mmCIF file of C-alpha atoms in Angstrom:
data_model
loop_
_atom_site.group_PDB
_atom_site.id
_atom_site.type_symbol
_atom_site.label_atom_id
_atom_site.label_comp_id
_atom_site.label_asym_id
_atom_site.label_seq_id
_atom_site.Cartn_x
_atom_site.Cartn_y
_atom_site.Cartn_z
ATOM 1 C CA UNK A 11 -77.005 38.850 -20.844
ATOM 2 C CA UNK A 12 -74.193 37.240 -18.884
ATOM 3 C CA UNK A 13 -72.390 39.218 -16.221
ATOM 4 C CA UNK A 14 -68.870 40.092 -17.428
ATOM 5 C CA UNK A 15 -66.005 39.045 -15.187
ATOM 6 C CA UNK A 16 -63.286 41.464 -14.198
ATOM 7 C CA UNK A 17 -59.699 40.756 -15.187
ATOM 8 C CA UNK A 18 -56.513 41.562 -13.333
ATOM 9 C CA UNK A 19 -52.968 41.556 -14.655
ATOM 10 C CA UNK A 20 -49.615 41.658 -12.870
ATOM 11 C CA UNK A 21 -46.406 42.100 -14.841
ATOM 12 C CA UNK A 22 -43.069 41.254 -13.211
ATOM 13 C CA UNK A 23 -39.415 41.010 -14.040
ATOM 14 C CA UNK A 24 -38.476 37.408 -13.433
ATOM 15 C CA UNK A 25 -40.412 34.172 -13.347
ATOM 16 C CA UNK A 26 -39.996 33.423 -9.622
ATOM 17 C CA UNK A 27 -41.562 36.758 -8.722
ATOM 18 C CA UNK A 28 -44.457 35.977 -11.083
ATOM 19 C CA UNK A 29 -45.056 32.572 -9.496
ATOM 20 C CA UNK A 30 -45.119 34.107 -6.003
ATOM 21 C CA UNK A 31 -47.578 36.786 -7.116
ATOM 22 C CA UNK A 32 -49.854 34.335 -8.941
ATOM 23 C CA UNK A 33 -49.820 31.883 -6.035
ATOM 24 C CA UNK A 34 -50.751 34.570 -3.513
ATOM 25 C CA UNK A 35 -53.423 36.023 -5.805
ATOM 26 C CA UNK A 36 -55.174 32.719 -6.480
ATOM 27 C CA UNK A 37 -55.009 31.623 -2.831
ATOM 28 C CA UNK A 38 -56.319 34.934 -1.468
ATOM 29 C CA UNK A 39 -59.600 35.285 -3.364
ATOM 30 C CA UNK A 40 -62.106 33.445 -5.507
ATOM 31 C CA UNK A 41 -60.362 34.070 -8.840
ATOM 32 C CA UNK A 42 -59.204 31.902 -11.717
ATOM 33 C CA UNK A 43 -55.767 32.027 -13.304
ATOM 34 C CA UNK A 44 -56.504 32.500 -17.018
ATOM 35 C CA UNK A 45 -52.979 32.491 -18.406
ATOM 36 C CA UNK A 46 -49.416 33.692 -18.070
ATOM 37 C CA UNK A 47 -47.271 35.129 -20.837
ATOM 38 C CA UNK A 48 -43.566 35.476 -21.478
ATOM 39 C CA UNK A 49 -43.098 38.985 -22.811
ATOM 40 C CA UNK A 50 -39.344 38.956 -23.371
ATOM 41 C CA UNK A 51 -36.283 40.368 -21.668
ATOM 42 C CA UNK A 52 -37.221 38.597 -18.445
ATOM 43 C CA UNK A 53 -40.654 40.228 -18.309
ATOM 44 C CA UNK A 54 -43.632 37.966 -17.622
ATOM 45 C CA UNK A 55 -47.269 38.561 -16.747
ATOM 46 C CA UNK A 56 -50.332 36.668 -15.650
ATOM 47 C CA UNK A 57 -54.060 37.254 -15.999
ATOM 48 C CA UNK A 58 -56.743 36.352 -13.466
ATOM 49 C CA UNK A 59 -60.498 36.744 -13.651
ATOM 50 C CA UNK A 60 -63.410 36.816 -11.233
ATOM 51 C CA UNK A 61 -65.763 39.373 -9.753
ATOM 52 C CA UNK A 62 -64.380 42.885 -9.324
ATOM 53 C CA UNK A 63 -63.853 42.779 -5.555
ATOM 54 C CA UNK A 64 -62.143 39.384 -5.680
ATOM 55 C CA UNK A 65 -59.834 40.448 -8.518
ATOM 56 C CA UNK A 66 -58.851 43.685 -6.726
ATOM 57 C CA UNK A 67 -58.145 41.758 -3.529
ATOM 58 C CA UNK A 68 -56.147 39.091 -5.386
ATOM 59 C CA UNK A 69 -54.038 41.639 -7.272
ATOM 60 C CA UNK A 70 -53.269 43.483 -4.025
ATOM 61 C CA UNK A 71 -52.252 40.222 -2.331
ATOM 62 C CA UNK A 72 -50.084 39.209 -5.274
ATOM 63 C CA UNK A 73 -48.276 42.538 -5.379
ATOM 64 C CA UNK A 74 -47.735 42.622 -1.620
ATOM 65 C CA UNK A 75 -46.338 39.085 -1.516
ATOM 66 C CA UNK A 76 -44.073 39.265 -4.552
ATOM 67 C CA UNK A 77 -42.720 42.799 -4.242
ATOM 68 C CA UNK A 78 -40.237 41.649 -1.596
ATOM 69 C CA UNK A 79 -38.900 38.924 -3.881
ATOM 70 C CA UNK A 80 -38.573 40.770 -7.165
ATOM 71 C CA UNK A 81 -39.713 43.656 -9.291
ATOM 72 C CA UNK A 82 -43.399 44.323 -9.929
ATOM 73 C CA UNK A 83 -43.548 46.338 -13.149
ATOM 74 C CA UNK A 84 -47.263 46.994 -13.379
ATOM 75 C CA UNK A 85 -50.666 45.928 -12.160
ATOM 76 C CA UNK A 86 -54.150 46.599 -13.449
ATOM 77 C CA UNK A 87 -57.758 45.643 -12.747
ATOM 78 C CA UNK A 88 -60.288 46.033 -15.557
ATOM 79 C CA UNK A 89 -63.828 45.736 -14.153
ATOM 80 C CA UNK A 90 -65.713 44.924 -17.371
ATOM 81 C CA UNK A 91 -63.363 44.355 -20.301
ATOM 82 C CA UNK A 92 -64.697 44.620 -23.824
ATOM 83 C CA UNK A 93 -65.405 41.358 -25.633
ATOM 84 C CA UNK A 94 -62.350 41.694 -27.881
ATOM 85 C CA UNK A 95 -60.007 41.558 -24.875
ATOM 86 C CA UNK A 96 -61.711 38.447 -23.557
ATOM 87 C CA UNK A 97 -61.520 36.801 -26.972
ATOM 88 C CA UNK A 98 -57.795 37.576 -27.241
ATOM 89 C CA UNK A 99 -56.959 36.025 -23.850
ATOM 90 C CA UNK A 100 -59.035 32.921 -24.436
ATOM 91 C CA UNK A 101 -57.831 32.284 -28.004
#
């Protein structure tokens, strides 16, 4: 059985803030940027994956870097997401 990767999500208001957060997250830890989504009303989010410690570290770095440039709406780390979540992101 394959080891499930953790996922992390940051949601921001504004694209520039999202780019800063994603850049800092990917540069700070061994994680992969899976996707970003336009939610509407200026809200955007991105998803990263990797091992739990790397994802937590990357999310923290992303939030710290981007919070001075814009509004961080939410952040989450899911250590072992169910298969249906993984299938939805990689569709």
